[in-house]
Tab-separated table of C-alpha atoms in Angstrom:
chain	number	residue	atom	x	y	z
H	1	MET	CA	0.147	-0.186	-0.019
H	2	ILE	CA	2.618	2.963	1.190
H	3	VAL	CA	5.393	1.607	-1.862
H	4	LEU	CA	1.912	1.969	-4.087
H	5	LEU	CA	0.915	5.955	-2.751
H	6	ASP	CA	4.760	6.952	-2.733
H	7	THR	CA	5.416	5.850	-6.568
H	8	LEU	CA	1.652	7.544	-7.460
H	9	ALA	CA	3.238	10.829	-5.209
H	10	GLU	CA	6.558	10.906	-7.067
H	11	ILE	CA	4.800	11.287	-10.321
H	12	GLY	CA	2.605	14.263	-8.932
H	13	GLY	CA	-1.228	11.760	-8.321
H	14	ASP	CA	-3.812	12.510	-5.935
H	15	VAL	CA	-2.798	10.569	-3.372
H	16	ARG	CA	-5.708	11.879	-1.050
H	17	GLY	CA	-8.093	11.384	-3.798
H	18	VAL	CA	-7.084	7.547	-4.066
H	19	LEU	CA	-7.297	7.332	0.105
H	20	ARG	CA	-10.868	8.642	0.054
H	21	ARG	CA	-11.959	6.612	-3.174
H	22	SER	CA	-10.367	2.939	-0.802
H	23	GLY	CA	-11.637	3.751	2.578
H	24	LEU	CA	-7.785	3.777	3.420
H	25	GLY	CA	-6.788	7.018	4.725
H	26	LEU	CA	-7.900	6.754	8.245
H	27	ILE	CA	-4.592	3.710	8.434
H	28	GLU	CA	-2.505	4.947	6.353
H	29	GLY	CA	-0.725	6.641	9.262
H	30	ALA	CA	-0.045	3.070	11.043
H	31	ALA	CA	1.298	1.449	7.871
H	32	ARG	CA	3.890	4.506	7.594
H	33	ASP	CA	4.536	3.000	11.292
H	34	GLY	CA	5.247	-0.194	10.777
H	35	ARG	CA	1.890	-1.449	12.404
H	36	ALA	CA	0.301	-4.527	10.399
H	37	MET	CA	-3.197	-4.068	10.082
H	38	LEU	CA	-5.526	-5.663	8.018
H	39	ILE	CA	-7.023	-4.318	5.029
H	40	PRO	CA	-10.572	-5.279	3.313
H	41	ARG	CA	-9.565	-7.126	-0.002
H	42	ALA	CA	-11.806	-4.974	-1.974
H	43	ALA	CA	-10.980	-1.848	-0.534
H	44	PHE	CA	-6.810	-2.160	-1.412
H	45	ALA	CA	-7.749	-2.811	-5.058
H	46	GLN	CA	-9.796	0.034	-5.191
H	47	LEU	CA	-6.267	1.646	-3.916
H	48	ALA	CA	-4.366	-0.541	-6.217
H	49	ALA	CA	-6.493	0.319	-9.071
H	50	ASP	CA	-6.268	4.187	-8.780
H	51	CYS	CA	-2.368	3.846	-8.143
H	52	VAL	CA	-1.733	1.715	-11.105
H	53	LEU	CA	-3.622	2.870	-14.010
H	54	ALA	CA	-2.335	6.880	-12.603
H	55	LEU	CA	1.179	4.941	-13.084
H	56	HIS	CA	-0.205	3.527	-16.511
H	57	ALA	CA	-1.057	6.595	-17.867
H	58	GLU	CA	2.255	8.942	-16.808
H	59	SER	CA	4.264	6.119	-18.309
H	60	CYS	CA	1.625	5.972	-21.776
H	61	ARG	CA	2.002	9.615	-21.745
H	62	LYS	CA	5.875	10.368	-21.513
H	63	ASN	CA	6.262	7.014	-23.857
H	64	ARG	CA	3.956	8.601	-26.458
H	65	LEU	CA	1.770	5.107	-26.150
H	66	GLN	CA	-1.825	4.375	-26.848
H	67	PRO	CA	-3.448	3.759	-22.601
H	68	PHE	CA	-5.136	0.426	-22.667
H	69	PRO	CA	-8.638	1.096	-20.044
H	70	VAL	CA	-10.031	-0.947	-18.375
H	71	ARG	CA	-13.147	-1.139	-20.042
H	72	ASN	CA	-11.111	-2.466	-22.704
H	73	HIS	CA	-10.630	-5.462	-21.289
H	74	ARG	CA	-14.163	-6.306	-20.460
H	75	ILE	CA	-14.896	-5.892	-24.238
H	76	LEU	CA	-11.412	-8.432	-24.994
H	77	LEU	CA	-13.180	-11.011	-22.347
H	78	LEU	CA	-16.605	-10.779	-24.000
H	79	ALA	CA	-14.560	-12.202	-27.320
H	80	MET	CA	-13.047	-14.706	-25.511
H	81	LEU	CA	-16.590	-16.165	-24.161
H	82	GLY	CA	-18.001	-16.862	-26.970
H	83	CYS	CA	-14.793	-19.142	-27.832
H	84	THR	CA	-15.138	-22.670	-26.816
H	85	THR	CA	-11.530	-23.341	-25.012
H	86	LEU	CA	-8.701	-21.345	-23.624
H	87	ARG	CA	-6.925	-22.473	-26.499
H	88	GLU	CA	-9.426	-20.604	-28.766
H	89	ALA	CA	-10.036	-17.281	-26.564
H	90	VAL	CA	-6.265	-17.397	-26.133
H	91	VAL	CA	-5.845	-16.322	-30.382
H	92	VAL	CA	-8.572	-13.574	-29.676
H	93	MET	CA	-6.603	-12.235	-27.194
H	94	THR	CA	-3.209	-11.892	-29.346
H	95	ASP	CA	-5.543	-10.869	-32.331
H	96	PHE	CA	-6.804	-8.079	-30.080
H	97	TYR	CA	-4.043	-6.720	-29.107
H	98	ALA	CA	-2.290	-7.066	-33.007
H	99	MET	CA	-5.027	-4.850	-33.997
H	100	LEU	CA	-4.766	-2.019	-31.069
H	101	GLY	CA	-1.436	-1.670	-32.864
H	102	GLU	CA	2.168	-0.473	-32.023
H	103	ARG	CA	1.327	1.977	-29.905
H	104	SER	CA	-0.046	-0.018	-27.515
H	105	ALA	CA	1.341	-2.899	-25.016
H	106	GLN	CA	1.386	-6.422	-27.191
H	107	TRP	CA	1.517	-9.968	-26.114
H	108	ALA	CA	3.330	-12.988	-28.414
H	109	VAL	CA	1.996	-16.795	-27.338
H	110	THR	CA	5.291	-19.083	-28.068
H	111	LYS	CA	5.436	-23.216	-27.267
H	112	ASN	CA	8.197	-24.863	-25.644
H	113	GLY	CA	7.646	-28.968	-24.913
H	114	HIS	CA	4.635	-29.145	-23.081
H	115	ALA	CA	4.599	-24.987	-21.652
H	116	VAL	CA	3.204	-22.046	-22.870
H	117	ARG	CA	4.833	-19.134	-22.314
H	118	PHE	CA	3.171	-15.611	-22.837
H	119	ALA	CA	5.547	-12.817	-22.809
H	120	LEU	CA	4.504	-9.162	-22.589
H	121	ASP	CA	6.123	-6.293	-24.983
H	122	ARG	CA	5.156	-3.037	-22.509
H	123	ARG	CA	6.942	-1.116	-25.260
H	124	THR	CA	9.366	0.532	-22.358
H	125	ARG	CA	13.219	0.364	-21.424
H	126	GLU	CA	12.455	2.515	-18.383
H	127	VAL	CA	13.453	0.631	-15.467
H	128	SER	CA	12.011	2.322	-12.513
H	129	LEU	CA	9.455	1.212	-9.592
H	130	ALA	CA	7.140	2.561	-11.428
H	131	GLU	CA	7.764	0.572	-14.577
H	132	PHE	CA	8.069	-2.147	-12.111
H	133	LEU	CA	4.859	-1.988	-10.451
H	134	ILE	CA	2.933	-1.643	-14.487
H	135	SER	CA	4.615	-4.867	-15.582
H	136	LEU	CA	3.741	-6.536	-12.187
H	137	PHE	CA	-0.047	-5.831	-12.187
H	138	SER	CA	-0.192	-6.483	-16.035
H	139	LEU	CA	1.517	-10.393	-15.678
H	140	ALA	CA	-0.573	-10.810	-12.967
H	141	SER	CA	-3.750	-9.162	-14.989
H	142	TYR	CA	-3.665	-12.221	-17.350
H	143	HIS	CA	-2.933	-14.873	-15.407
H	144	ARG	CA	-5.737	-14.121	-13.603
H	145	ILE	CA	-8.271	-14.007	-16.840
H	146	LEU	CA	-6.866	-16.901	-17.793
H	147	GLY	CA	-7.686	-18.909	-14.812
H	148	TRP	CA	-11.257	-17.042	-14.776
H	149	VAL	CA	-12.812	-18.139	-18.569
H	150	ILE	CA	-11.899	-22.010	-17.655
H	151	GLY	CA	-12.793	-21.386	-13.614
H	152	GLU	CA	-9.560	-22.678	-12.345
H	153	GLU	CA	-6.313	-21.223	-10.902
H	154	VAL	CA	-3.895	-22.026	-13.787
H	155	PRO	CA	-0.262	-22.654	-12.126
H	156	LEU	CA	2.680	-21.122	-13.018
H	157	ILE	CA	5.995	-22.782	-14.286
H	158	ASP	CA	7.690	-20.040	-14.607
H	159	VAL	CA	7.792	-15.968	-14.613
H	160	THR	CA	10.391	-14.001	-15.414
H	161	LEU	CA	11.356	-9.527	-15.392
H	162	ALA	CA	13.072	-7.513	-17.396
H	163	TYR	CA	13.934	-5.289	-14.506
H	164	PRO	CA	16.277	-5.829	-11.715
H	165	ASP	CA	15.116	-7.587	-8.147
H	166	MET	CA	12.616	-5.312	-6.417
H	167	LEU	CA	10.585	-7.257	-5.251
H	168	GLN	CA	11.078	-7.149	-0.895
H	169	GLU	CA	11.207	-3.128	-2.032
H	170	ALA	CA	7.503	-3.295	-3.685
H	171	GLY	CA	6.271	-5.863	-1.501
H	172	LEU	CA	4.681	-8.241	-3.340
H	173	ASN	CA	6.878	-11.313	-2.393
H	174	ASP	CA	4.166	-13.709	-2.959
H	175	LEU	CA	2.256	-11.956	-6.059
H	176	PHE	CA	2.947	-15.625	-8.389
H	177	SER	CA	2.980	-18.379	-6.091
H	178	ILE	CA	6.822	-19.006	-7.192
H	179	HIS	CA	10.333	-16.300	-7.049
H	180	PRO	CA	10.651	-14.876	-10.464
H	181	ARG	CA	13.409	-14.651	-12.470
H	182	PHE	CA	14.728	-11.226	-12.937
H	183	GLU	CA	16.986	-9.227	-15.557
H	184	GLU	CA	15.361	-11.453	-17.968
H	185	ARG	CA	15.043	-10.414	-21.215
H	186	GLN	CA	11.358	-10.360	-21.339
H	187	ASP	CA	8.591	-10.194	-18.593
H	188	SER	CA	6.513	-13.229	-19.255
H	189	PHE	CA	4.783	-16.608	-17.323
H	190	SER	CA	4.830	-20.323	-18.333
H	191	PHE	CA	1.742	-22.882	-17.315
H	192	ALA	CA	1.403	-26.371	-19.054
H	193	GLU	CA	0.298	-25.948	-21.997
H	194	HIS	CA	-2.902	-29.125	-21.327
H	195	TYR	CA	-4.935	-26.003	-19.834
H	196	LEU	CA	-5.190	-24.672	-23.308
H	197	ASP	CA	-7.744	-27.366	-23.910
H	198	TRP	CA	-9.844	-26.586	-20.976
H	199	PRO	CA	-13.673	-25.552	-21.959
H	200	ILE	CA	-14.544	-22.289	-21.136
H	201	ALA	CA	-16.613	-22.207	-18.298
H	202	ARG	CA	-17.574	-18.266	-17.817
H	203	LYS	CA	-20.860	-16.574	-19.481
H	204	PRO	CA	-20.842	-13.312	-20.630
H	205	THR	CA	-23.500	-12.523	-17.985
H	206	GLU	CA	-20.385	-13.003	-15.362
H	207	VAL	CA	-18.275	-10.579	-16.421
H	208	ASP	CA	-19.650	-7.528	-14.721
H	209	GLY	CA	-18.999	-9.438	-11.104
H	210	LEU	CA	-15.277	-10.107	-12.547
H	211	PHE	CA	-15.103	-6.250	-13.136
H	212	ALA	CA	-15.997	-5.534	-9.494
H	213	LEU	CA	-12.699	-6.046	-8.506
H	214	PHE	CA	-10.100	-6.758	-11.249
H	215	PRO	CA	-7.620	-6.622	-12.539
H	216	PHE	CA	-6.240	-4.819	-9.515
H	217	ASP	CA	-7.107	-7.467	-7.065
H	218	LEU	CA	-3.030	-9.470	-5.540
H	219	LEU	CA	-5.050	-12.470	-3.888
H	220	PRO	CA	-5.837	-15.923	-5.284
H	221	PRO	CA	-9.001	-15.725	-8.104
H	222	ASP	CA	-12.334	-15.686	-5.886
H	223	TYR	CA	-14.455	-13.135	-9.012
H	224	GLY	CA	-18.298	-12.508	-8.387
H	225	THR	CA	-18.381	-13.202	-4.745
H	226	GLU	CA	-18.025	-9.393	-3.427
H	227	THR	CA	-21.989	-8.834	-2.280
H	228	LEU	CA	-23.579	-5.901	-2.815
H	229	ALA	CA	-24.214	-5.004	0.919
H	230	GLN	CA	-19.626	-5.466	1.389
H	231	ARG	CA	-19.362	-3.464	-1.920
H	232	LEU	CA	-21.858	-0.445	-0.421
H	233	LYS	CA	-19.737	-1.037	2.575
H	234	ALA	CA	-16.881	-0.281	0.947
H	235	ALA	CA	-18.399	3.064	-0.150
H	236	MET	CA	-19.294	3.942	3.522
H	237	ARG	CA	-16.529	3.417	4.779
H	238	GLY	CA	-14.892	5.299	2.042
H	239	ALA	CA	-16.587	8.586	2.599
H	240	LEU	CA	-16.796	8.724	7.068
H	241	SER	CA	-13.077	7.239	6.939
H	242	MET	CA	-12.449	11.079	5.031
H	243	GLY	CA	-14.886	12.575	7.587
H	244	GLU	CA	-17.961	12.606	4.374
H	245	ALA	CA	-21.970	11.791	5.005
H	246	VAL	CA	-22.762	8.951	3.818
H	247	PRO	CA	-24.215	8.474	0.200
H	248	ASN	CA	-27.771	8.581	0.460
H	249	THR	CA	-29.863	5.698	-1.025
H	250	VAL	CA	-29.964	7.323	-4.529
H	251	ALA	CA	-26.516	8.185	-4.756
H	252	LEU	CA	-26.228	4.433	-3.895
H	253	ALA	CA	-28.124	3.114	-6.101
H	254	ARG	CA	-26.874	4.679	-8.859
H	255	MET	CA	-23.108	4.010	-8.130
H	256	PHE	CA	-24.199	0.432	-9.147
H	257	GLY	CA	-25.889	1.490	-11.353
H	258	LEU	CA	-29.581	-0.076	-9.761
H	259	THR	CA	-32.865	1.607	-8.518
H	260	PRO	CA	-33.582	2.489	-4.998
H	261	ALA	CA	-35.755	-0.248	-5.486
H	262	THR	CA	-33.857	-2.844	-7.017
H	263	LEU	CA	-30.345	-1.384	-4.221
H	264	ARG	CA	-33.305	-2.639	-1.202
H	265	ARG	CA	-34.231	-6.181	-3.123
H	266	ARG	CA	-30.679	-7.038	-3.876
H	267	LEU	CA	-29.103	-6.425	-0.338
H	268	ALA	CA	-33.005	-8.451	1.152
H	269	ARG	CA	-32.042	-11.226	-0.703
H	270	GLU	CA	-28.497	-11.331	1.577
H	271	GLY	CA	-29.738	-10.508	4.422
H	272	ALA	CA	-29.091	-7.108	4.894
H	273	SER	CA	-30.529	-3.168	5.097
H	274	LEU	CA	-28.282	-0.653	4.723
H	275	VAL	CA	-29.033	0.516	8.151
H	276	SER	CA	-26.890	-2.444	8.637
H	277	VAL	CA	-24.783	-2.302	6.533
H	278	ARG	CA	-24.028	1.237	7.721
H	279	THR	CA	-23.965	-0.324	11.376
H	280	GLN	CA	-21.115	-2.821	10.240
H	281	CYS	CA	-19.441	-0.470	8.479
H	282	ARG	CA	-19.248	2.165	11.409
H	283	ARG	CA	-18.508	-0.673	13.942
H	284	GLU	CA	-15.404	-1.500	11.936
H	285	LEU	CA	-13.987	2.299	11.275
H	286	ALA	CA	-15.096	2.743	15.119
H	287	LEU	CA	-12.127	-0.071	16.188
H	288	THR	CA	-9.662	0.802	13.484
H	289	MET	CA	-9.642	4.458	14.141
H	290	LEU	CA	-9.663	3.129	17.796
H	291	ALA	CA	-6.235	1.112	17.732
H	292	GLY	CA	-5.007	3.074	14.884
H	293	THR	CA	-5.401	6.843	15.209
H	294	SER	CA	-4.605	10.129	18.188
H	295	LEU	CA	-8.260	10.862	16.884
H	296	THR	CA	-10.318	11.965	20.237
H	297	VAL	CA	-13.688	9.667	21.116
H	298	ARG	CA	-15.212	12.618	20.688
H	299	GLU	CA	-13.783	12.924	16.913
H	300	VAL	CA	-14.256	9.252	16.245
H	301	ALA	CA	-17.730	10.169	17.338
H	302	SER	CA	-17.856	12.773	14.642
H	303	ARG	CA	-15.860	11.267	12.227
H	304	LEU	CA	-19.032	8.482	12.183
H	305	GLN	CA	-21.832	11.399	12.053
H	306	TYR	CA	-22.810	10.216	15.745
H	307	ALA	CA	-25.590	13.331	16.969
H	308	ASP	CA	-23.542	13.235	20.068
H	309	VAL	CA	-20.210	11.664	22.362
H	310	ALA	CA	-23.468	9.715	24.542
H	311	THR	CA	-25.228	8.106	21.092
H	312	PHE	CA	-21.298	7.147	20.352
H	313	ARG	CA	-20.802	5.603	23.463
H	314	ARG	CA	-23.692	3.687	23.787
H	315	ALA	CA	-23.797	1.911	20.599
H	316	PHE	CA	-20.087	1.340	21.065
H	317	MET	CA	-21.360	-0.547	24.306
H	318	GLY	CA	-23.907	-2.492	22.374
H	319	TRP	CA	-20.971	-3.942	20.050
H	320	THR	CA	-18.188	-4.365	22.576
H	321	GLY	CA	-19.732	-4.506	26.147
H	322	MET	CA	-16.629	-1.811	26.890
H	323	THR	CA	-16.821	2.135	26.626
H	324	PRO	CA	-14.274	3.330	23.699
H	325	SER	CA	-12.155	4.141	26.656
H	326	ALA	CA	-12.133	1.359	27.900
H	327	TRP	CA	-11.852	-0.184	24.582
H	328	ARG	CA	-8.689	1.698	23.423
H	329	ALA	CA	-6.601	1.280	26.785
H	330	ALA	CA	-7.320	-2.548	26.970
H	331	ASP	CA	-6.221	-3.018	22.979
H	332	GLY	CA	-2.883	-1.118	23.895
H	333	LYS	CA	-1.931	-3.340	26.155
């Protein structure tokens, strides 16, 4: 998280905006102090998306290349899902990139014995942490695309990177489940060829679920499992963590392309409601603020949009059986 934010700051990116949209502004200080904290999967995916897309745009500007918008992934995936096997889908993928021309990144697919190798040429030559991060996310994204379309994670045989070893600096040591080889000619990954004969297992109707987190989710593929309640909680968390009011029902529905009535119905099917999601969001943020910041109890109550400290204390007692001050003192021991 800190490496992404600092690299974004180096190119003059909107760090505060990134923290606001991800809802992670409150734990930045704790992270910089070296305190280990759990970060929600969706929140980190949002932060990574904002940072990497900004780095990508700046890299394209400097190298006079055509940026690759996330929506192009959607078009590519819909085309791949019209295929029967992964082998056919890979042909579609390479043709898609060839169609974009020389001002775009290109993928080359080759076979070596019983292995198939995907090599990425991003058309850049600069060796920097920013370019390294873009390449890492690019390789990881397409590895996840291939696994997602067949409904099974594809184990990697080899990963190569045309950079010196910066994994420790980037904090992404476990990204590929195997240690990459550095200072190679190309950025690439390889896997067993028999996976190319696997049938396409996904449907076009599942693409929207994938894009809840893709392509910036670094955890093992689990796409489509993020519930509407979890997405709403992330939106509420982003507002509250920056001291802003929670979006109203109409605004929340608009964020997810739903009507307010449909939003409520889908939440009900998940056994949730806007009130329960907001309460859960407040509880999690209260614990985060009390444990990871120096905000006073009064300031925490204000950030969480409580009418007064007494109301916040009663709610907190209901969640934990302790007052906020007592919980903070116990947590610090």
